[in-house]
């Protein structure tokens, strides 16, 4: 439809987008600055602060932990989330309706409350190792995303195709892997990616679960910011933004970015 | 007061694709004209151009002599009935009907009175306080009709209004639409892909294809005397045979079909016959016989239609479709003669 | 395929994980706050008896409400513009909203530290322009927390609202237009009421998100602008007062769930189409 938008509205939206993008541009500029303090626009250009990230062992170690945690936590979550989402669609008749509410619960409980409670029960009371608690925390943190995104692709899947495969002699389990899974692949990839980035950026759950010797990158960043204020932080931030760019490219390639407005 | 709608040389593009080419169309005051065609033929685009939802890339649209082309859509005063009803889900039935009156700053009391009177006319007065979600498809369409009529528009437009209804309701609704349109003597433009619907409801029908009007005529004329092969096929002349006049004998001509077969044709029945022409015949216009004058054919698949058998026939002029009587079934593979019965045939310019 | 146990078996691992590692620990947190030698509600009496803690709750509520109001207003209007734009420009705008959303909370809050700090970009610019004679202290105020939170949540509100606005059928807009409603009247009488349930959903996300946030108040509010999230952390990990921390946790959870339930009920009532 050829509706014209009021110029004032356009100007307002332009300002908003400037407000959204500006601060991120500032971080990129600050990370490239040839000064030992954070400034924008950059005075001289250097990549020194990026190499400096890897000089600091705390960043090196927490970065490894964070990526490992995001990968394992998300995989674990999909491993239990995909069958659950499948059951909620395929066996809707035999399952009680409250069951789908279970997977909304992690959204209703504030993340920080969940992290605190898990710390008390798992780490403090049950004596689970720090990494195990972190893994459980992250897997549950992203479970709602996994179930929801996979559910969305299952909702678009015509289950009579699965019945056709079974009628042609394909056993149920094999049918799931050869017929159902390939058809919800885009959803599973998108779920993985969104869950991965959520886990990678998480503060509220990790906050309580990190402990001596094991921390995550965002928590380390927070701690570092309270003591130092140099462009290394900006460089780490730029690195994390690069991960975001990669993620968006994958989402665009699998589901299209319009998926995110649904 | 009825007005005329005139489109002259209207063109439209979506991006670089041309959807309408220099389309001209006149709807007389109080007349109902249908735009009929397959999806993508430009009929809905034409309606959207008149409504002002699209801007033409050329040409002018006039309503009652006034140029609408540059007028914003909300100032055009045209009542539209949409395919999906397009009722406002957050408003009650009465508020839906009163919506246009509200925009025209009619006082609330008068608004209510006129909306209820209109709902009375479409038989939905007792549903005034319901929300559209609580109505059936047919009821929704009546509300949509009431909403379009209550503003007393000089032009009514219908965009496939019945395609979401079941067959029985469709027939009832089109009678009702026609009755209301004639009672108000409102000029109307009606878009549909359903031939029966278009023919039954319209004063004239424009058959469209690829952004152009192929023929605009009364339904009776379209049905019996299509102007070109496209329209002929569209109205059911499934057999088109190229022919050439071999000999003229007064009112009767002897014509030869492409690929063989001679026929005597009466110009009294078919109108003047040019030297080269296309003979168009409906399946029931080609009779299957063991012998006689006509086009030689070998019978293929036979299907049962209830009132007749239908045969796919191989002829030297290509595959033709013909009907045969139930009393005398033929077997696939038989060699027969196809004879046109002239009241089910017509002659097209070759 | 219709065997009853199969559905249960498939859903079981995820369900059990949620029960053991989420429901049970959170219930344990709830349990900690009741009972104790000083009576069942002693922990809550202590919380609401303390002026400081009441201030924290009040401040958190205030910041969350202001953040929600600004984010909803800014986000919805921007979304309206985005939903009217077509083609490539639209994809770019969507990307510009998604990118911050997928960038971490720490990074996004950090940006405002750089902008609002004493030697930050804003102060440098103001000094250079001669608008102020000495740097302003903008950090560690309610204002700085709100700015950063709005920055955090506007993208979310934009994307939610774009989804809602695009869910409104074009037909309805055209019907309204054909009935004589100007673009402004169509917006007021059709678009806005139909978008309302979606706006409420977005607002709830923003409110609960800002009410329970940690990183932003920690970085931009600090000790001086203690909020529920930072206070919970301080109780639990600095003073090791786990009952006090649990009390804060319970209040946060109850407020979150109450707001979600209340508002989704209102949203449902506003949506007669879904009857």
GROMACS .gro file of N, CA and C in nm, chain B residues 48 53 73-74 78 80 82 84 86-90 99-100 102-104 131 133 147-148 151, chain C residues 171-183 185 189-190 193-194 270 272-275:
model
  138
  310UNK      N    1  -0.863  -0.211  -0.700
  310UNK     CA    2  -0.779  -0.137  -0.605
  310UNK      C    3  -0.741   0.002  -0.657
  315UNK      N    4  -0.631   0.239  -0.344
  315UNK     CA    5  -0.527   0.168  -0.269
  315UNK      C    6  -0.400   0.156  -0.352
  335UNK      N    7  -0.757   0.789  -0.095
  335UNK     CA    8  -0.855   0.680  -0.088
  335UNK      C    9  -0.970   0.711   0.009
  336UNK      N   10  -0.936   0.775   0.123
  336UNK     CA   11  -1.042   0.793   0.223
  336UNK      C   12  -1.140   0.901   0.185
  340UNK      N   13  -1.647   0.546  -0.165
  340UNK     CA   14  -1.685   0.425  -0.237
  340UNK      C   15  -1.707   0.314  -0.133
  342UNK      N   16  -1.699  -0.061  -0.023
  342UNK     CA   17  -1.632  -0.182  -0.070
  342UNK      C   18  -1.668  -0.301   0.018
  344UNK      N   19  -1.531  -0.669   0.100
  344UNK     CA   20  -1.406  -0.742   0.082
  344UNK      C   21  -1.426  -0.892   0.085
  346UNK      N   22  -1.249  -1.118   0.247
  346UNK     CA   23  -1.242  -1.174   0.382
  346UNK      C   24  -1.326  -1.092   0.479
  348UNK      N   25  -1.333  -0.834   0.616
  348UNK     CA   26  -1.260  -0.719   0.673
  348UNK      C   27  -1.344  -0.644   0.776
  349UNK      N   28  -1.415  -0.720   0.860
  349UNK     CA   29  -1.487  -0.655   0.970
  349UNK      C   30  -1.388  -0.623   1.081
  350UNK      N   31  -1.409  -0.512   1.149
  350UNK     CA   32  -1.319  -0.475   1.258
  350UNK      C   33  -1.347  -0.566   1.378
  351UNK      N   34  -1.250  -0.649   1.415
  351UNK     CA   35  -1.279  -0.750   1.519
  351UNK      C   36  -1.301  -0.688   1.657
  352UNK      N   37  -1.251  -0.564   1.677
  352UNK     CA   38  -1.262  -0.505   1.810
  352UNK      C   39  -1.391  -0.425   1.826
  361UNK      N   40  -1.930   0.267   1.145
  361UNK     CA   41  -1.793   0.321   1.133
  361UNK      C   42  -1.783   0.433   1.029
  362UNK      N   43  -1.840   0.408   0.910
  362UNK     CA   44  -1.832   0.508   0.803
  362UNK      C   45  -1.910   0.634   0.837
  364UNK      N   46  -1.951   0.749   1.138
  364UNK     CA   47  -1.871   0.819   1.238
  364UNK      C   48  -1.767   0.907   1.168
  365UNK      N   49  -1.704   0.853   1.064
  365UNK     CA   50  -1.605   0.931   0.990
  365UNK      C   51  -1.671   1.052   0.923
  366UNK      N   52  -1.800   1.040   0.893
  366UNK     CA   53  -1.871   1.151   0.829
  366UNK      C   54  -1.935   1.243   0.932
  393UNK      N   55  -1.989  -0.932   1.863
  393UNK     CA   56  -1.865  -0.905   1.791
  393UNK      C   57  -1.859  -0.995   1.668
  395UNK      N   58  -1.653  -1.200   1.559
  395UNK     CA   59  -1.603  -1.336   1.580
  395UNK      C   60  -1.717  -1.433   1.611
  409UNK      N   61  -2.238  -0.242   0.603
  409UNK     CA   62  -2.139  -0.139   0.633
  409UNK      C   63  -2.106  -0.057   0.508
  410UNK      N   64  -2.102  -0.126   0.393
  410UNK     CA   65  -2.070  -0.055   0.269
  410UNK      C   66  -2.189   0.025   0.219
  413UNK      N   67  -2.334   0.407   0.407
  413UNK     CA   68  -2.279   0.540   0.378
  413UNK      C   69  -2.335   0.596   0.247
  783UNK      N   70  -0.649  -0.565   0.472
  783UNK     CA   71  -0.792  -0.548   0.445
  783UNK      C   72  -0.860  -0.451   0.539
  784UNK      N   73  -0.826  -0.464   0.670
  784UNK     CA   74  -0.893  -0.381   0.770
  784UNK      C   75  -0.857  -0.235   0.751
  785UNK      N   76  -0.730  -0.209   0.718
  785UNK     CA   77  -0.685  -0.073   0.694
  785UNK      C   78  -0.758  -0.019   0.571
  786UNK      N   79  -0.769  -0.103   0.469
  786UNK     CA   80  -0.835  -0.059   0.346
  786UNK      C   81  -0.984  -0.038   0.369
  787UNK      N   82  -1.045  -0.126   0.448
  787UNK     CA   83  -1.187  -0.111   0.478
  787UNK      C   84  -1.210   0.023   0.547
  788UNK      N   85  -1.124   0.050   0.646
  788UNK     CA   86  -1.136   0.175   0.720
  788UNK      C   87  -1.120   0.295   0.627
  789UNK      N   88  -1.019   0.288   0.540
  789UNK     CA   89  -0.994   0.396   0.445
  789UNK      C   90  -1.114   0.414   0.352
  790UNK      N   91  -1.167   0.302   0.301
  790UNK     CA   92  -1.277   0.313   0.205
  790UNK      C   93  -1.402   0.370   0.271
  791UNK      N   94  -1.411   0.355   0.404
  791UNK     CA   95  -1.527   0.409   0.474
  791UNK      C   96  -1.507   0.555   0.513
  792UNK      N   97  -1.395   0.612   0.470
  792UNK     CA   98  -1.376   0.755   0.487
  792UNK      C   99  -1.285   0.796   0.600
  793UNK      N  100  -1.217   0.698   0.664
  793UNK     CA  101  -1.129   0.734   0.775
  793UNK      C  102  -0.994   0.782   0.722
  794UNK      N  103  -0.950   0.898   0.767
  794UNK     CA  104  -0.819   0.950   0.728
  794UNK      C  105  -0.712   0.861   0.790
  795UNK      N  106  -0.587   0.869   0.741
  795UNK     CA  107  -0.481   0.787   0.800
  795UNK      C  108  -0.474   0.801   0.952
  797UNK      N  109  -0.720   0.887   1.157
  797UNK     CA  110  -0.839   0.825   1.216
  797UNK      C  111  -0.826   0.673   1.212
  801UNK      N  112  -0.856   0.457   1.544
  801UNK     CA  113  -0.975   0.375   1.563
  801UNK      C  114  -0.957   0.229   1.525
  802UNK      N  115  -0.857   0.199   1.443
  802UNK     CA  116  -0.839   0.060   1.400
  802UNK      C  117  -0.703   0.004   1.443
  805UNK      N  118  -0.623   0.018   1.857
  805UNK     CA  119  -0.697  -0.080   1.939
  805UNK      C  120  -0.659  -0.224   1.908
  806UNK      N  121  -0.634  -0.254   1.780
  806UNK     CA  122  -0.600  -0.391   1.745
  806UNK      C  123  -0.460  -0.428   1.791
  882UNK      N  124  -0.913  -0.757   2.597
  882UNK     CA  125  -0.913  -0.652   2.494
  882UNK      C  126  -0.919  -0.711   2.354
  884UNK      N  127  -1.144  -0.927   2.154
  884UNK     CA  128  -1.268  -1.003   2.135
  884UNK      C  129  -1.258  -1.098   2.015
  885UNK      N  130  -1.159  -1.072   1.927
  885UNK     CA  131  -1.145  -1.157   1.809
  885UNK      C  132  -1.110  -1.298   1.849
  886UNK      N  133  -1.047  -1.312   1.967
  886UNK     CA  134  -0.999  -1.444   2.007
  886UNK      C  135  -1.099  -1.518   2.095
  887UNK      N  136  -1.223  -1.469   2.102
  887UNK     CA  137  -1.325  -1.533   2.187
  887UNK      C  138  -1.345  -1.678   2.145
   0.00000   0.00000   0.00000
